[in-house]
Tab-separated table of C-alpha atoms in Angstrom:
chain	number	residue	atom	x	y	z
A	1	MET	CA	100.328	117.533	124.026
A	2	SER	CA	96.578	116.793	123.917
A	3	ALA	CA	94.715	114.871	120.675
A	4	LEU	CA	93.391	117.124	118.079
A	5	SER	CA	90.273	118.645	119.125
A	6	THR	CA	88.409	121.717	117.881
A	7	SER	CA	87.102	121.802	122.149
A	8	ARG	CA	88.032	125.218	123.388
A	9	ARG	CA	90.063	123.317	126.178
A	10	ARG	CA	92.814	121.902	123.119
A	11	ILE	CA	95.018	123.778	120.634
A	12	LEU	CA	97.578	121.702	120.618
A	13	HIS	CA	97.928	119.207	118.253
A	14	GLY	CA	98.715	115.607	118.604
A	15	ALA	CA	96.696	114.313	116.198
A	16	LEU	CA	94.857	113.840	112.800
A	17	THR	CA	94.374	110.928	113.280
A	18	MET	CA	95.981	93.810	104.622
A	19	THR	CA	99.214	91.550	105.181
A	20	LEU	CA	101.399	91.215	102.110
A	21	VAL	CA	101.171	87.680	100.827
A	22	THR	CA	105.174	86.596	100.605
A	23	GLY	CA	105.309	82.974	101.711
A	24	MET	CA	104.136	81.381	98.598
A	25	GLY	CA	106.789	81.643	96.493
A	26	GLY	CA	109.317	79.833	98.894
A	27	ALA	CA	106.230	76.897	99.516
A	28	LEU	CA	105.762	76.722	95.539
A	29	THR	CA	109.627	76.702	94.944
A	30	ALA	CA	109.994	73.668	97.505
A	31	CYS	CA	108.379	71.424	95.147
A	32	SER	CA	109.564	69.181	92.820
A	33	GLU	CA	111.123	70.122	89.171
A	34	THR	CA	108.406	69.074	86.637
A	35	ASP	CA	107.511	71.586	84.270
A	36	THR	CA	104.073	72.384	86.158
A	37	ASP	CA	105.980	73.475	88.563
A	38	ALA	CA	108.472	75.469	86.630
A	39	GLY	CA	106.017	77.378	85.622
A	40	ALA	CA	103.981	77.545	89.052
A	41	GLY	CA	107.101	78.993	90.484
A	42	ALA	CA	107.656	81.443	87.043
A	43	GLY	CA	104.233	82.895	88.323
A	44	ALA	CA	105.408	83.300	92.137
A	45	ALA	CA	108.120	85.120	90.489
A	46	LYS	CA	105.751	87.472	88.712
A	47	THR	CA	103.872	87.855	91.939
A	48	SER	CA	106.895	88.756	94.708
A	49	ALA	CA	108.102	91.237	91.395
A	50	ARG	CA	104.484	92.955	90.832
A	51	GLN	CA	104.028	93.184	95.269
A	52	GLU	CA	107.758	94.656	95.101
A	53	THR	CA	106.769	96.937	92.107
A	54	SER	CA	103.423	98.150	93.759
A	55	GLY	CA	105.767	98.538	97.273
A	56	ALA	CA	108.109	100.775	95.624
A	57	GLN	CA	105.181	102.675	94.340
A	58	ALA	CA	103.126	102.968	97.660
A	59	ASP	CA	106.762	104.512	99.121
A	60	LYS	CA	107.354	106.888	96.461
A	61	ARG	CA	103.991	108.256	96.696
A	62	LEU	CA	104.570	108.492	100.865
A	63	ALA	CA	107.396	110.538	100.223
A	64	ASP	CA	106.021	112.540	97.948
A	65	LEU	CA	102.668	113.050	100.323
A	66	ALA	CA	105.896	114.151	102.922
A	67	GLN	CA	107.498	116.480	101.044
A	68	LYS	CA	103.762	118.044	100.039
A	69	ALA	CA	103.067	118.341	103.544
A	70	ALA	CA	106.691	119.328	104.596
A	71	ASP	CA	105.687	122.795	101.816
A	72	GLY	CA	102.626	123.480	103.313
A	73	GLY	CA	102.826	123.996	106.212
A	74	SER	CA	104.021	120.631	108.446
A	75	ALA	CA	108.442	122.457	108.127
A	76	GLY	CA	109.470	118.927	108.723
A	77	VAL	CA	108.422	115.006	108.658
A	78	ILE	CA	109.231	112.390	110.009
A	79	VAL	CA	108.019	108.975	108.446
A	80	ARG	CA	108.900	105.797	109.865
A	81	VAL	CA	106.507	102.182	108.493
A	82	VAL	CA	107.531	98.672	109.989
A	83	ARG	CA	105.375	96.189	108.232
A	84	GLY	CA	105.970	93.137	109.854
A	85	SER	CA	108.234	91.848	107.388
A	86	GLY	CA	111.363	93.311	104.661
A	87	ALA	CA	113.212	96.071	106.529
A	88	PRO	CA	111.636	99.564	107.918
A	89	VAL	CA	110.577	102.216	105.276
A	90	ASP	CA	112.360	105.977	106.344
A	91	ILE	CA	111.479	109.169	105.226
A	92	ALA	CA	112.518	112.006	106.097
A	93	ARG	CA	111.449	116.080	104.321
A	94	GLN	CA	111.802	118.956	104.920
A	95	ALA	CA	110.700	122.389	103.298
A	96	ALA	CA	113.355	124.104	102.034
A	97	TRP	CA	113.801	127.101	103.915
A	98	THR	CA	114.646	124.128	107.385
A	99	LYS	CA	117.938	123.425	106.255
A	100	ALA	CA	119.767	126.149	106.861
A	101	ASP	CA	119.088	125.006	110.858
A	102	HIS	CA	119.762	121.312	109.888
A	103	ARG	CA	119.015	118.556	107.766
A	104	LEU	CA	116.428	116.122	108.550
A	105	ALA	CA	117.738	113.232	109.625
A	106	ALA	CA	115.057	110.045	110.610
A	107	ASP	CA	116.535	109.369	113.426
A	108	ASP	CA	117.027	112.364	114.887
A	109	GLN	CA	115.179	113.239	118.380
A	110	PHE	CA	112.040	114.633	118.756
A	111	ARG	CA	109.709	115.957	121.692
A	112	VAL	CA	106.873	112.610	121.260
A	113	GLY	CA	104.680	114.902	124.046
A	114	SER	CA	101.465	112.896	125.540
A	115	ASN	CA	102.682	109.849	123.569
A	116	THR	CA	104.510	110.066	127.719
A	117	LYS	CA	100.871	109.021	128.728
A	118	THR	CA	101.195	105.555	127.159
A	119	VAL	CA	104.319	105.302	129.330
A	120	THR	CA	102.911	106.224	132.244
A	121	ALA	CA	100.061	104.246	132.004
A	122	THR	CA	102.411	101.314	131.478
A	123	LEU	CA	104.092	102.026	134.883
A	124	VAL	CA	101.106	102.609	136.804
A	125	LEU	CA	99.042	99.296	134.953
A	126	GLN	CA	102.925	96.773	135.907
A	127	LEU	CA	102.284	98.048	139.647
A	128	VAL	CA	98.863	96.971	139.681
A	129	ALA	CA	100.181	93.926	138.372
A	130	ASP	CA	102.013	94.221	141.303
A	131	GLY	CA	99.248	94.245	143.653
A	132	LYS	CA	100.967	97.513	145.093
A	133	VAL	CA	98.646	100.209	143.551
A	134	GLY	CA	94.443	99.501	142.710
A	135	LEU	CA	92.549	100.716	139.082
A	136	ASP	CA	89.932	101.365	142.116
A	137	ASP	CA	91.830	103.137	144.624
A	138	THR	CA	91.163	107.362	144.969
A	139	VAL	CA	93.439	110.006	143.979
A	140	GLU	CA	92.398	111.544	147.951
A	141	LYS	CA	94.183	107.842	149.356
A	142	TRP	CA	97.594	108.600	147.252
A	143	LEU	CA	97.507	112.280	147.620
A	144	PRO	CA	95.210	113.728	150.343
A	145	GLY	CA	94.143	117.102	149.897
A	146	LEU	CA	95.765	117.643	146.444
A	147	VAL	CA	93.084	116.556	144.206
A	148	ARG	CA	90.102	118.546	143.992
A	149	GLY	CA	86.978	115.800	145.147
A	150	GLY	CA	89.994	112.810	145.050
A	151	LYS	CA	87.634	111.180	147.285
A	152	ASP	CA	85.418	110.572	144.472
A	153	ILE	CA	88.294	109.816	141.619
A	154	THR	CA	89.899	106.499	141.066
A	155	VAL	CA	93.130	105.865	139.506
A	156	ARG	CA	91.807	104.457	136.436
A	157	MET	CA	89.443	107.350	135.535
A	158	LEU	CA	92.902	109.663	136.030
A	159	LEU	CA	94.258	106.568	133.033
A	160	ASN	CA	91.140	106.900	130.837
A	161	HIS	CA	90.186	110.817	131.415
A	162	THR	CA	86.739	110.479	133.150
A	163	SER	CA	87.877	112.164	136.311
A	164	GLY	CA	85.779	115.207	136.534
A	165	LEU	CA	89.040	117.232	136.005
A	166	GLY	CA	89.323	120.053	133.309
A	167	ASP	CA	93.319	121.428	132.148
A	168	PHE	CA	95.899	123.744	133.009
A	169	LEU	CA	97.345	124.193	129.493
A	170	LEU	CA	95.176	127.103	129.059
A	171	THR	CA	94.876	129.015	132.312
A	172	PRO	CA	96.327	132.473	132.703
A	173	GLU	CA	98.857	131.269	134.987
A	174	PHE	CA	100.211	128.569	132.974
A	175	LEU	CA	100.084	130.264	129.295
A	176	PRO	CA	102.887	132.196	129.685
A	177	SER	CA	105.338	128.799	130.471
A	178	LEU	CA	103.711	127.210	127.664
A	179	THR	CA	104.875	129.926	125.677
A	180	GLY	CA	108.124	129.655	126.501
A	181	GLN	CA	107.211	133.772	128.040
A	182	GLU	CA	108.030	132.895	130.849
A	183	ARG	CA	111.152	130.701	132.683
A	184	ARG	CA	109.100	129.209	134.991
A	185	THR	CA	109.377	125.854	137.106
A	186	TRP	CA	106.449	124.053	137.732
A	187	ARG	CA	105.947	121.200	140.080
A	188	ALA	CA	102.727	118.410	139.530
A	189	GLU	CA	101.465	120.104	142.986
A	190	ASP	CA	101.637	123.237	141.143
A	191	LEU	CA	99.723	122.771	138.049
A	192	LEU	CA	97.136	120.433	140.343
A	193	ALA	CA	96.357	123.186	142.142
A	194	ILE	CA	95.795	125.978	138.884
A	195	THR	CA	93.917	122.654	137.326
A	196	PRO	CA	90.245	124.356	136.851
A	197	PRO	CA	87.042	122.241	136.664
A	198	GLN	CA	85.010	120.535	133.908
A	199	ASP	CA	83.729	123.367	131.426
A	200	PRO	CA	80.802	122.515	131.648
A	201	PRO	CA	81.358	120.475	134.912
A	202	ALA	CA	80.906	116.508	134.589
A	203	ALA	CA	81.273	114.072	137.473
A	204	PRO	CA	83.692	111.902	137.559
A	205	GLY	CA	83.423	108.572	135.840
A	206	LYS	CA	80.899	109.766	133.759
A	207	LYS	CA	82.486	111.679	130.489
A	208	HIS	CA	85.639	111.085	128.755
A	209	PHE	CA	87.428	115.004	128.931
A	210	TYR	CA	91.035	114.678	128.020
A	211	SER	CA	93.271	116.400	130.668
A	212	ASN	CA	97.093	117.019	131.466
A	213	ALA	CA	96.077	117.148	135.048
A	214	ASN	CA	95.351	113.009	135.259
A	215	TYR	CA	98.670	112.348	134.338
A	216	ALA	CA	99.594	115.205	136.287
A	217	ALA	CA	98.692	112.821	139.396
A	218	LEU	CA	99.966	109.864	138.336
A	219	GLY	CA	103.020	110.374	137.729
A	220	LEU	CA	102.992	111.713	141.877
A	221	ILE	CA	101.293	107.887	142.458
A	222	LEU	CA	103.796	106.570	140.535
A	223	GLN	CA	106.621	108.412	142.827
A	224	LYS	CA	104.834	107.680	145.899
A	225	ALA	CA	103.157	104.206	145.583
A	226	THR	CA	107.410	103.560	144.408
A	227	GLY	CA	109.492	105.802	146.440
A	228	LYS	CA	111.353	106.529	142.886
A	229	SER	CA	111.437	108.886	140.491
A	230	LEU	CA	109.527	109.279	137.272
A	231	THR	CA	113.154	109.676	135.215
A	232	GLU	CA	114.105	106.330	137.825
A	233	LEU	CA	111.679	104.234	137.142
A	234	ILE	CA	111.194	104.929	133.553
A	235	GLU	CA	115.041	104.038	132.531
A	236	ARG	CA	114.811	101.213	134.393
A	237	ARG	CA	111.334	99.713	133.837
A	238	ILE	CA	111.323	100.844	130.196
A	239	THR	CA	114.162	102.785	127.935
A	240	LYS	CA	116.953	100.467	129.483
A	241	PRO	CA	115.041	96.900	129.675
A	242	LEU	CA	114.349	97.435	125.669
A	243	GLY	CA	117.044	99.454	124.685
A	244	MET	CA	115.330	102.987	123.837
A	245	LYS	CA	118.913	104.724	124.022
A	246	ASP	CA	118.279	108.080	122.711
A	247	SER	CA	114.918	108.251	125.363
A	248	PHE	CA	114.540	110.144	128.276
A	249	LEU	CA	112.642	111.950	130.197
A	250	ALA	CA	113.508	115.616	129.661
A	251	THR	CA	114.204	118.016	133.118
A	252	ASP	CA	115.330	120.734	130.748
A	253	ALA	CA	115.493	122.278	127.411
A	254	GLY	CA	118.501	120.589	126.936
A	255	TRP	CA	118.829	117.712	124.441
A	256	SER	CA	121.603	115.052	124.077
A	257	ALA	CA	124.882	115.773	123.648
A	258	GLY	CA	126.194	114.889	120.304
A	259	LYS	CA	122.926	114.009	119.276
A	260	GLN	CA	120.693	115.533	116.468
A	261	HIS	CA	117.709	116.682	117.005
A	262	VAL	CA	114.410	117.934	115.090
A	263	THR	CA	114.006	122.285	115.214
A	264	GLY	CA	110.503	123.111	115.998
A	265	TYR	CA	108.528	125.919	114.301
A	266	GLU	CA	105.611	127.850	114.422
A	267	PRO	CA	104.018	130.621	113.957
A	268	GLY	CA	104.568	133.737	114.895
A	269	ALA	CA	102.127	135.835	117.648
A	270	LYS	CA	99.778	137.368	114.690
A	271	GLN	CA	99.958	134.743	112.658
A	272	LEU	CA	99.223	132.165	115.567
A	273	LYS	CA	95.840	134.640	117.472
A	274	SER	CA	94.416	134.167	113.611
A	275	LEU	CA	94.478	130.470	113.527
A	276	LEU	CA	93.584	130.279	117.057
A	277	ALA	CA	90.742	132.225	116.674
A	278	PRO	CA	88.038	129.725	115.883
A	279	THR	CA	89.438	127.973	119.156
A	280	VAL	CA	90.346	129.953	121.740
A	281	ASP	CA	90.562	134.528	121.796
A	282	LEU	CA	94.123	135.014	122.894
A	283	PRO	CA	95.620	137.947	124.222
A	284	GLU	CA	97.133	140.681	122.312
A	285	GLY	CA	100.598	139.925	121.354
A	286	ILE	CA	100.627	136.562	123.089
A	287	GLY	CA	103.186	134.075	120.755
A	288	PHE	CA	106.260	131.900	121.435
A	289	ALA	CA	109.505	132.936	122.395
A	290	GLY	CA	112.482	132.035	120.359
A	291	PRO	CA	114.957	132.554	117.471
A	292	GLY	CA	113.090	134.656	114.340
A	293	ARG	CA	113.048	133.085	110.823
A	294	PRO	CA	111.636	132.801	107.289
A	295	GLY	CA	108.107	132.950	107.064
A	296	GLY	CA	107.428	134.564	111.065
A	297	THR	CA	107.831	131.549	112.311
A	298	ILE	CA	109.766	130.743	115.725
A	299	ASP	CA	112.120	127.988	116.569
A	300	THR	CA	110.578	126.885	119.946
A	301	SER	CA	113.468	124.120	120.303
A	302	ARG	CA	114.558	125.617	123.189
A	303	ILE	CA	111.158	125.964	124.931
A	304	ASP	CA	111.798	124.481	128.768
A	305	PRO	CA	109.526	121.422	128.639
A	306	SER	CA	109.883	120.082	131.937
A	307	TRP	CA	106.193	121.101	133.118
A	308	SER	CA	104.768	117.930	131.337
A	309	GLY	CA	106.578	115.335	133.226
A	310	ALA	CA	104.480	112.288	133.266
A	311	ALA	CA	101.334	113.439	130.812
A	312	GLY	CA	104.208	114.596	128.213
A	313	GLY	CA	107.720	115.334	128.885
A	314	MET	CA	109.626	112.528	126.852
A	315	VAL	CA	112.563	113.228	123.815
A	316	SER	CA	112.658	109.819	122.104
A	317	THR	CA	113.373	108.780	118.231
A	318	ALA	CA	110.541	106.983	116.008
A	319	ARG	CA	112.864	103.887	115.830
A	320	ASP	CA	112.704	103.793	119.664
A	321	TRP	CA	109.411	104.928	119.764
A	322	GLN	CA	107.875	101.792	117.835
A	323	ARG	CA	110.016	99.676	119.778
A	324	PHE	CA	108.458	100.803	122.974
A	325	LEU	CA	104.801	100.098	121.002
A	326	THR	CA	105.689	97.012	119.669
A	327	ALA	CA	106.947	95.311	122.868
A	328	LEU	CA	103.478	96.593	124.821
A	329	MET	CA	101.199	95.926	122.257
A	330	SER	CA	103.147	91.999	121.988
A	331	GLY	CA	102.825	91.661	125.842
A	332	LYS	CA	106.028	92.047	126.690
A	333	LEU	CA	105.782	94.571	129.623
A	334	LEU	CA	102.138	94.014	130.466
A	335	PRO	CA	100.684	90.240	131.868
A	336	GLU	CA	97.911	89.822	129.580
A	337	ALA	CA	94.903	90.988	132.653
A	338	GLN	CA	96.363	94.652	132.521
A	339	MET	CA	96.908	94.390	129.231
A	340	LYS	CA	93.147	93.339	128.565
A	341	GLN	CA	92.208	96.629	131.026
A	342	MET	CA	94.680	98.990	128.929
A	343	ARG	CA	92.500	98.726	125.962
A	344	THR	CA	89.487	98.510	127.395
A	345	THR	CA	87.951	102.037	125.925
A	346	VAL	CA	85.780	104.759	126.307
A	347	PRO	CA	83.953	106.320	123.880
A	348	ALA	CA	86.141	109.588	122.617
A	349	ALA	CA	85.346	110.685	118.882
A	350	GLU	CA	87.723	113.294	119.128
A	351	GLU	CA	90.699	111.290	119.552
A	352	GLY	CA	89.504	109.058	117.017
A	353	GLY	CA	87.073	106.224	118.461
A	354	GLY	CA	88.099	105.357	122.235
A	355	TYR	CA	90.785	105.899	124.970
A	356	GLY	CA	91.587	103.444	126.738
A	357	LEU	CA	94.057	103.386	130.029
A	358	GLY	CA	96.811	105.887	127.931
A	359	LEU	CA	96.242	104.002	124.646
A	360	MET	CA	93.526	105.197	122.178
A	361	LYS	CA	91.936	103.334	119.436
A	362	VAL	CA	91.649	105.540	116.366
A	363	ASP	CA	90.366	104.512	113.261
A	364	THR	CA	91.706	105.016	110.191
A	365	PRO	CA	90.163	104.201	106.381
A	366	CYS	CA	92.103	100.919	106.531
A	367	GLY	CA	91.737	99.597	109.269
A	368	THR	CA	91.983	99.972	113.323
A	369	VAL	CA	94.926	101.337	114.715
A	370	TRP	CA	96.568	101.568	118.624
A	371	GLY	CA	98.882	104.648	120.230
A	372	HIS	CA	99.099	107.864	120.945
A	373	THR	CA	99.697	111.194	120.127
A	374	GLY	CA	101.332	113.955	120.829
A	375	GLY	CA	101.672	117.654	120.747
A	376	LEU	CA	104.215	120.530	122.226
A	377	PRO	CA	105.561	123.763	120.842
A	378	GLY	CA	107.172	123.212	117.484
A	379	TYR	CA	106.373	119.046	117.559
A	380	SER	CA	104.015	117.496	116.919
A	381	SER	CA	103.197	112.976	116.377
A	382	GLU	CA	100.987	110.141	116.296
A	383	ILE	CA	102.338	106.832	116.524
A	384	TYR	CA	100.621	103.595	115.646
A	385	THR	CA	100.639	99.968	115.570
A	386	ASP	CA	98.327	97.235	114.629
A	387	ALA	CA	96.546	95.036	117.007
A	388	ASP	CA	99.473	92.253	117.905
A	389	GLY	CA	102.190	95.189	117.718
A	390	HIS	CA	103.703	93.605	114.883
A	391	ARG	CA	103.731	96.395	112.219
A	392	SER	CA	103.761	100.329	113.321
A	393	VAL	CA	103.637	103.761	112.018
A	394	ALA	CA	105.531	106.767	113.313
A	395	VAL	CA	104.706	110.111	111.151
A	396	LEU	CA	106.215	113.143	113.286
A	397	THR	CA	105.723	116.654	112.008
A	398	SER	CA	107.924	119.922	112.967
A	399	THR	CA	105.313	121.996	113.991
A	400	ASN	CA	102.159	121.895	116.089
A	401	PHE	CA	100.287	125.054	115.512
A	402	GLY	CA	101.153	125.327	112.254
A	403	ILE	CA	99.047	122.236	110.898
A	404	LYS	CA	96.297	124.025	112.275
A	405	GLU	CA	95.236	125.665	109.487
A	406	LYS	CA	92.715	123.859	106.669
A	407	ALA	CA	94.991	123.635	103.566
A	408	ALA	CA	97.957	122.075	106.008
A	409	ALA	CA	95.316	120.026	108.496
A	410	GLY	CA	94.312	117.878	104.965
A	411	THR	CA	97.393	117.273	103.643
A	412	ASN	CA	98.571	116.146	107.244
A	413	LYS	CA	96.013	114.310	107.435
A	414	ALA	CA	96.052	112.767	104.248
A	415	LEU	CA	99.749	111.723	105.263
A	416	VAL	CA	99.109	109.783	108.321
A	417	ASP	CA	96.324	108.140	106.527
A	418	GLU	CA	98.751	107.342	104.226
A	419	ALA	CA	101.168	106.199	106.304
A	420	ALA	CA	99.282	104.247	108.618
A	421	CYS	CA	97.532	102.190	104.952
A	422	SER	CA	101.104	101.648	104.435
A	423	MET	CA	101.870	99.699	107.927
A	424	LEU	CA	98.628	97.930	107.684
A	425	GLY	CA	99.567	97.062	104.379
A	426	THR	CA	96.632	98.295	102.332
A	427	SER	CA	96.041	101.287	99.752
A	428	ARG	CA	94.504	104.492	101.299
A	429	PRO	CA	90.221	104.454	99.433
A	430	SER	CA	91.304	108.208	98.639
A	431	ALA	CA	94.472	107.889	97.134
A	432	SER	CA	94.570	106.787	93.066
A	433	PRO	CA	97.163	103.733	91.641
A	434	ALA	CA	99.303	106.612	90.170
A	435	GLY	CA	99.483	108.401	93.299
């Protein structure tokens, strides 16, 4: 559900964290056909050919990195790059042993986890624009008695994770549901009831501390302010208007009938305990529920994610989610005032730079990108755009804890950096010309 972090409160991975000149040739060929112009046209053609060769080399390097990541612990990887011109780059690579479960395709459905928070924040800011909710409204106003310290917590603090609330993810009450060992229907109210204080404590508004409890509360505020379910709000205000036909809020462990989905994997109990030892001391035998797979891995595709709701319950595809994020960042979903509020960040080094209202500002080796990350058992994602929403990139990985191991994490980070640089139209500084 959360972005990548070494903090003990966060074990779910979501993030590790130049325009090509194409118009010159057209401008030159429009000139009169003198010998000089013909020579200039030939030069432009050569430039275009070099750019195409360079682009092909970059795409091959990206595909090779995706396969390396899949073989090195990621199991399966989907990469989609939209550079603002030309056809999108779609890549799907997987470890050989996973092919017995299904053949990965670039348009497979995927649990996008905490990327959902950007949708939830967009809905809240739409209500702010409509005058129905105020960013400085207290939580107590909307949810009396439901949130500890709600009189001092504002809607804005929930959105940018400065509320002072802890997280429920690793509590003894919730851990069996997170791993799929216990089948239980969790309401947002139930999750807020077991949410502990931050450790160490922080007063509301003083410190960024990523917590899924913040968005559980926001989901309830949305429903109270509109009288509609979160499922209905997402469909009516986001997915239907944008034509996101393969996206929905999961209310159980099911997937869309007739649509292929990514199979998610996690390490078995013994390896999981070892991987997480620096972060949290898991009780013996605690592991993910699901069918066993080669190498001691577990198929986690049927673990119920419905508890994640407004904090992380969306199912989507790389194409669909890029469509949403591009529409948002280009100003199609929110008025200018609310976009400015969304992009006003607080320092958040663990998120890669800064955190706004449901939106991450991430500093990559090739420049700043905007978006979010996500993680659920078997699923990790990073989806970003440039500042104007003209370019976008999605990297979806079919494991979450499986890339916590140092070598796998390094390979995954190299892939994400390469993909982000490819989206921005430049070369990753550490990448050699030969890839």
